[in-house]
Tab-separated table of C-alpha atoms in Angstrom:
chain	number	residue	atom	x	y	z
O	11	UNK	CA	71.385	55.549	29.629
O	12	UNK	CA	68.226	56.321	31.613
O	13	UNK	CA	65.429	53.810	30.966
O	14	UNK	CA	62.017	55.301	31.761
O	15	UNK	CA	60.496	51.865	32.382
O	16	UNK	CA	62.871	51.088	35.258
O	17	UNK	CA	61.365	53.802	37.483
O	18	UNK	CA	58.486	53.936	39.931
O	19	UNK	CA	59.278	57.471	41.179
O	20	UNK	CA	58.805	60.114	38.479
O	21	UNK	CA	60.768	62.706	40.477
O	22	UNK	CA	63.824	60.437	40.580
O	23	UNK	CA	63.377	59.842	36.850
O	24	UNK	CA	63.357	63.581	36.109
O	25	UNK	CA	66.422	64.127	38.289
O	26	UNK	CA	68.378	61.374	36.496
O	27	UNK	CA	67.287	62.612	33.073
O	28	UNK	CA	68.419	66.129	33.937
O	29	UNK	CA	71.836	64.945	35.167
O	30	UNK	CA	72.306	62.701	32.138
O	31	UNK	CA	71.470	65.498	29.680
O	32	UNK	CA	73.603	68.053	31.522
O	33	UNK	CA	76.655	65.797	31.134
O	34	UNK	CA	76.016	65.482	27.396
O	35	UNK	CA	74.972	69.079	26.736
O	36	UNK	CA	76.506	71.973	28.762
O	37	UNK	CA	73.570	74.227	27.841
O	38	UNK	CA	71.084	71.882	29.534
O	39	UNK	CA	70.606	73.937	32.711
O	40	UNK	CA	67.722	74.583	35.089
O	41	UNK	CA	67.115	77.849	33.251
O	42	UNK	CA	67.005	75.964	29.927
O	43	UNK	CA	64.386	73.557	31.351
O	44	UNK	CA	62.321	76.502	32.625
O	45	UNK	CA	62.347	78.103	29.180
O	46	UNK	CA	61.430	74.917	27.337
O	47	UNK	CA	58.749	73.681	29.736
O	48	UNK	CA	57.326	77.088	30.605
O	49	UNK	CA	58.239	77.579	34.269
O	50	UNK	CA	58.427	81.119	35.620
O	51	UNK	CA	61.608	80.404	37.583
O	52	UNK	CA	64.583	78.082	37.186
O	53	UNK	CA	64.070	76.815	40.749
O	54	UNK	CA	60.651	75.355	39.978
O	55	UNK	CA	62.207	72.182	38.555
O	56	UNK	CA	64.263	71.727	41.731
O	57	UNK	CA	61.091	72.006	43.800
O	58	UNK	CA	59.491	69.291	41.680
O	59	UNK	CA	62.277	66.733	42.117
O	60	UNK	CA	62.458	67.540	45.838
O	61	UNK	CA	58.755	66.808	46.203
O	62	UNK	CA	57.815	70.390	47.099
O	63	UNK	CA	55.712	70.948	43.968
O	64	UNK	CA	53.580	68.723	41.748
O	65	UNK	CA	53.151	68.913	37.987
O	66	UNK	CA	49.959	69.262	35.977
O	67	UNK	CA	48.849	67.238	32.960
O	68	UNK	CA	50.100	70.060	30.740
O	69	UNK	CA	53.651	69.701	32.061
O	70	UNK	CA	53.593	65.917	31.638
O	71	UNK	CA	53.563	66.363	27.881
O	72	UNK	CA	55.995	69.279	27.934
O	73	UNK	CA	58.502	67.140	29.835
O	74	UNK	CA	57.873	64.305	27.383
O	75	UNK	CA	58.717	66.669	24.541
O	76	UNK	CA	61.787	68.038	26.338
O	77	UNK	CA	63.269	64.589	26.960
O	78	UNK	CA	62.090	63.252	23.577
O	79	UNK	CA	59.909	60.486	25.000
O	80	UNK	CA	58.301	58.074	22.571
O	81	UNK	CA	54.579	57.338	22.833
O	82	UNK	CA	54.947	54.379	25.240
O	83	UNK	CA	57.429	56.294	27.391
O	84	UNK	CA	55.012	59.221	27.613
O	85	UNK	CA	52.162	56.909	28.614
O	86	UNK	CA	54.319	55.297	31.304
O	87	UNK	CA	55.544	58.678	32.571
O	88	UNK	CA	51.934	59.841	32.861
O	89	UNK	CA	51.142	56.760	34.986
O	90	UNK	CA	54.088	57.523	37.280
O	91	UNK	CA	52.943	61.115	37.782
O	92	UNK	CA	49.331	60.135	38.451
O	93	UNK	CA	50.477	57.421	40.876
O	94	UNK	CA	52.741	59.772	42.836
O	95	UNK	CA	50.211	62.586	43.004
O	96	UNK	CA	47.089	60.525	43.740
O	97	UNK	CA	45.433	61.755	46.940
O	98	UNK	CA	43.557	58.623	47.966
O	99	UNK	CA	44.653	55.016	48.392
O	100	UNK	CA	42.078	53.710	45.900
O	101	UNK	CA	43.552	56.022	43.246
O	102	UNK	CA	47.123	55.022	44.110
O	103	UNK	CA	46.200	51.355	43.900
O	104	UNK	CA	44.552	51.910	40.489
O	105	UNK	CA	47.649	53.546	38.978
O	106	UNK	CA	50.101	51.190	40.695
O	107	UNK	CA	48.355	48.140	39.249
O	108	UNK	CA	48.449	49.764	35.811
O	109	UNK	CA	52.205	50.319	36.239
O	110	UNK	CA	52.740	46.676	37.213
O	111	UNK	CA	50.636	45.519	34.267
O	112	UNK	CA	52.504	47.720	31.780
O	113	UNK	CA	54.306	45.261	29.539
O	114	UNK	CA	57.406	47.461	29.112
O	115	UNK	CA	57.844	47.974	32.848
O	116	UNK	CA	61.065	46.502	34.266
O	117	UNK	CA	59.783	46.610	37.853
O	118	UNK	CA	56.968	44.132	37.275
O	119	UNK	CA	58.848	40.889	38.035
O	120	UNK	CA	59.894	41.736	41.597
O	121	UNK	CA	57.334	44.329	42.614
O	122	UNK	CA	54.375	42.358	41.298
O	123	UNK	CA	55.284	39.446	43.573
O	124	UNK	CA	55.684	41.702	46.608
O	125	UNK	CA	52.411	43.413	45.741
O	126	UNK	CA	50.644	40.061	45.504
O	127	UNK	CA	52.140	38.837	48.800
O	128	UNK	CA	50.523	41.705	50.710
O	129	UNK	CA	47.305	41.639	48.689
O	130	UNK	CA	45.769	38.805	50.794
O	131	UNK	CA	45.941	38.590	54.576
O	132	UNK	CA	46.131	34.785	54.554
O	133	UNK	CA	49.457	34.682	52.677
O	134	UNK	CA	51.265	35.914	55.776
O	135	UNK	CA	49.141	33.657	57.991
O	136	UNK	CA	50.037	30.549	55.964
O	137	UNK	CA	53.709	31.505	55.989
O	138	UNK	CA	53.535	31.467	59.805
O	139	UNK	CA	51.486	28.243	59.891
O	140	UNK	CA	54.303	26.478	58.036
O	141	UNK	CA	56.448	27.051	61.122
O	142	UNK	CA	53.800	25.632	63.489
O	143	UNK	CA	52.300	22.672	61.633
O	144	UNK	CA	53.631	20.007	59.253
O	145	UNK	CA	52.117	21.678	56.189
O	146	UNK	CA	52.034	19.581	52.998
O	147	UNK	CA	50.132	19.797	49.720
O	148	UNK	CA	46.928	18.784	51.494
O	149	UNK	CA	45.220	22.039	50.556
O	150	UNK	CA	41.854	21.155	52.120
O	151	UNK	CA	43.362	20.720	55.586
O	152	UNK	CA	45.525	23.805	55.232
O	153	UNK	CA	42.520	25.908	54.193
O	154	UNK	CA	40.667	24.831	57.363
O	155	UNK	CA	43.623	25.715	59.601
O	156	UNK	CA	43.362	29.369	58.625
O	157	UNK	CA	40.884	31.546	60.514
O	158	UNK	CA	38.575	32.564	58.965
O	159	UNK	CA	38.771	29.499	56.672
O	160	UNK	CA	39.692	29.936	53.011
O	161	UNK	CA	39.208	27.806	49.891
O	162	UNK	CA	41.539	24.914	49.075
O	163	UNK	CA	42.401	26.622	45.785
O	164	UNK	CA	43.433	29.733	47.720
O	165	UNK	CA	45.642	27.665	50.024
O	166	UNK	CA	47.287	26.044	46.983
O	167	UNK	CA	47.977	29.405	45.354
O	168	UNK	CA	49.364	30.762	48.645
O	169	UNK	CA	51.903	27.923	48.910
O	170	UNK	CA	52.935	28.382	45.279
O	171	UNK	CA	53.444	32.126	45.806
O	172	UNK	CA	55.455	31.636	49.015
O	173	UNK	CA	57.715	29.098	47.279
O	174	UNK	CA	58.144	31.386	44.271
O	175	UNK	CA	59.125	34.268	46.536
O	176	UNK	CA	61.598	32.118	48.436
O	177	UNK	CA	59.790	32.436	51.782
O	178	UNK	CA	59.217	28.681	52.144
O	179	UNK	CA	60.541	25.471	50.586
O	180	UNK	CA	59.509	21.816	50.517
O	181	UNK	CA	61.761	19.103	51.953
O	182	UNK	CA	62.197	15.540	50.649
O	183	UNK	CA	59.237	14.297	52.705
O	184	UNK	CA	56.883	16.858	51.157
O	185	UNK	CA	56.683	19.118	54.232
O	186	UNK	CA	57.128	22.873	53.828
O	187	UNK	CA	59.537	24.913	55.957
O	188	UNK	CA	60.253	28.630	56.310
O	189	UNK	CA	63.509	29.804	54.766
O	190	UNK	CA	63.726	32.734	57.238
O	191	UNK	CA	61.993	33.114	60.602
O	192	UNK	CA	61.099	36.798	60.253
O	193	UNK	CA	60.445	39.256	57.452
O	194	UNK	CA	59.643	42.946	57.815
O	195	UNK	CA	58.639	45.842	55.579
O	196	UNK	CA	60.568	48.367	57.683
O	197	UNK	CA	59.119	51.281	59.603
O	198	UNK	CA	59.102	53.622	56.627
O	199	UNK	CA	57.127	51.337	54.320
O	200	UNK	CA	54.605	53.467	52.435
O	201	UNK	CA	53.860	51.278	49.427
O	202	UNK	CA	50.406	50.619	48.030
O	203	UNK	CA	50.824	46.930	48.835
O	204	UNK	CA	51.404	47.586	52.537
O	205	UNK	CA	48.415	49.927	52.685
O	206	UNK	CA	46.255	47.194	51.128
O	207	UNK	CA	47.501	44.788	53.797
O	208	UNK	CA	46.821	47.250	56.617
O	209	UNK	CA	43.260	47.774	55.395
O	210	UNK	CA	42.638	44.017	55.135
O	211	UNK	CA	43.968	43.264	58.607
O	212	UNK	CA	41.975	46.176	60.049
O	213	UNK	CA	38.857	44.536	58.638
O	214	UNK	CA	39.891	41.237	60.274
O	215	UNK	CA	40.226	43.056	63.604
O	216	UNK	CA	36.642	44.315	63.319
O	217	UNK	CA	35.414	40.797	62.520
O	218	UNK	CA	37.334	39.377	65.485
O	219	UNK	CA	35.059	41.229	67.941
O	220	UNK	CA	32.200	38.850	67.083
O	221	UNK	CA	34.212	35.806	65.976
O	222	UNK	CA	36.240	35.213	69.161
O	223	UNK	CA	35.370	35.220	72.869
O	224	UNK	CA	36.935	37.894	75.085
O	225	UNK	CA	39.621	35.546	76.460
O	226	UNK	CA	40.879	34.831	72.913
O	227	UNK	CA	41.354	38.440	71.864
O	228	UNK	CA	42.671	41.674	73.347
O	229	UNK	CA	41.351	45.010	72.126
O	230	UNK	CA	41.472	48.421	73.759
O	231	UNK	CA	41.415	52.064	72.738
O	232	UNK	CA	42.394	55.513	74.014
O	233	UNK	CA	41.344	58.989	72.936
O	234	UNK	CA	43.859	61.594	74.133
O	235	UNK	CA	45.063	65.110	73.383
O	236	UNK	CA	48.808	65.334	72.663
O	237	UNK	CA	51.401	67.638	71.115
O	238	UNK	CA	53.350	66.677	68.020
O	239	UNK	CA	56.393	66.005	70.224
O	240	UNK	CA	54.361	63.641	72.389
O	241	UNK	CA	52.952	61.883	69.327
O	242	UNK	CA	56.474	61.261	68.028
O	243	UNK	CA	57.446	59.829	71.419
O	244	UNK	CA	54.433	57.508	71.368
O	245	UNK	CA	55.323	56.354	67.855
O	246	UNK	CA	58.876	55.608	68.967
O	247	UNK	CA	57.624	53.621	71.965
O	248	UNK	CA	55.393	51.589	69.640
O	249	UNK	CA	58.451	50.762	67.513
O	250	UNK	CA	60.278	49.614	70.632
O	251	UNK	CA	57.292	47.541	71.717
O	252	UNK	CA	57.125	45.844	68.309
O	253	UNK	CA	60.777	44.890	68.736
O	254	UNK	CA	60.018	43.528	72.227
O	255	UNK	CA	57.192	41.405	70.818
O	256	UNK	CA	59.514	39.966	68.163
O	257	UNK	CA	62.058	39.080	70.851
O	258	UNK	CA	59.336	37.376	72.889
O	259	UNK	CA	58.264	35.414	69.802
O	260	UNK	CA	61.860	34.387	69.103
O	261	UNK	CA	62.136	33.057	72.647
O	262	UNK	CA	58.814	31.183	72.489
O	263	UNK	CA	59.629	27.464	72.275
O	264	UNK	CA	56.118	26.077	71.769
O	265	UNK	CA	53.947	28.341	69.569
O	266	UNK	CA	50.567	26.784	68.715
O	267	UNK	CA	48.423	29.598	67.260
O	268	UNK	CA	48.904	32.371	64.711
O	269	UNK	CA	47.973	35.822	66.032
O	270	UNK	CA	47.879	39.119	64.182
O	271	UNK	CA	48.876	42.215	66.188
O	272	UNK	CA	47.551	45.572	64.986
O	273	UNK	CA	48.700	49.007	66.191
O	274	UNK	CA	46.570	52.007	65.289
O	275	UNK	CA	47.224	55.620	66.174
O	276	UNK	CA	45.639	58.436	64.147
O	277	UNK	CA	44.293	61.990	64.639
O	278	UNK	CA	40.653	62.614	65.481
O	279	UNK	CA	40.803	66.401	65.194
O	280	UNK	CA	42.590	69.159	63.355
O	281	UNK	CA	45.589	70.811	65.000
O	282	UNK	CA	45.229	74.219	66.594
């Protein structure tokens, strides 16, 4: 049975609800949905679940009535719709945090941890420091190792989070170790958490211009005119280069500093 609170994608939820009801009731067709919800065509529902059309606030409650949602289910469904259809990151973050905080939500346990991991830039930095230094529960020293420095309480919370997520563990001598050398979000990661992380590390890059001498940082920029085909080729080359960097890091026998590598490519004009 479909559980509304196990979903983060309202389109997937609607698709599963439709398929579940169609199995139980032969009359439950696309035309039936159109009549009940008020669509002009039976294909409108298909466009919604395929991401080609959005739904208005009016349809949120009509769908809730169609699928016999209770009050809490309707509230949660409304959050999912607003999250999916938000146009700006600040709006997405607002609704996503409300979804995570919703006490009935079944995604909160795992997604909340992942969201928190990418909410602070220094969580990833400390995870890497564990592989370079004999990190213990001396939070004051650990806080000073991070650049820019953080509070001891923040260092303590970072270690607790990394242990809870299974990214690091403490040995019998009290020294922390990584459980896996590398983690990745994947190239298609579009979550709110990753966007938060990208914004934070972009801010760090701006600060680095004044905080580090030229020989300790490398920054450059290009402004070029390209076709969509060329852009896709550039993006693919960047993926390959990221893989090359990871291979270089794997082969590095004596790392002594944590670096953050940013790649930015974005349009500066409208297309013709």
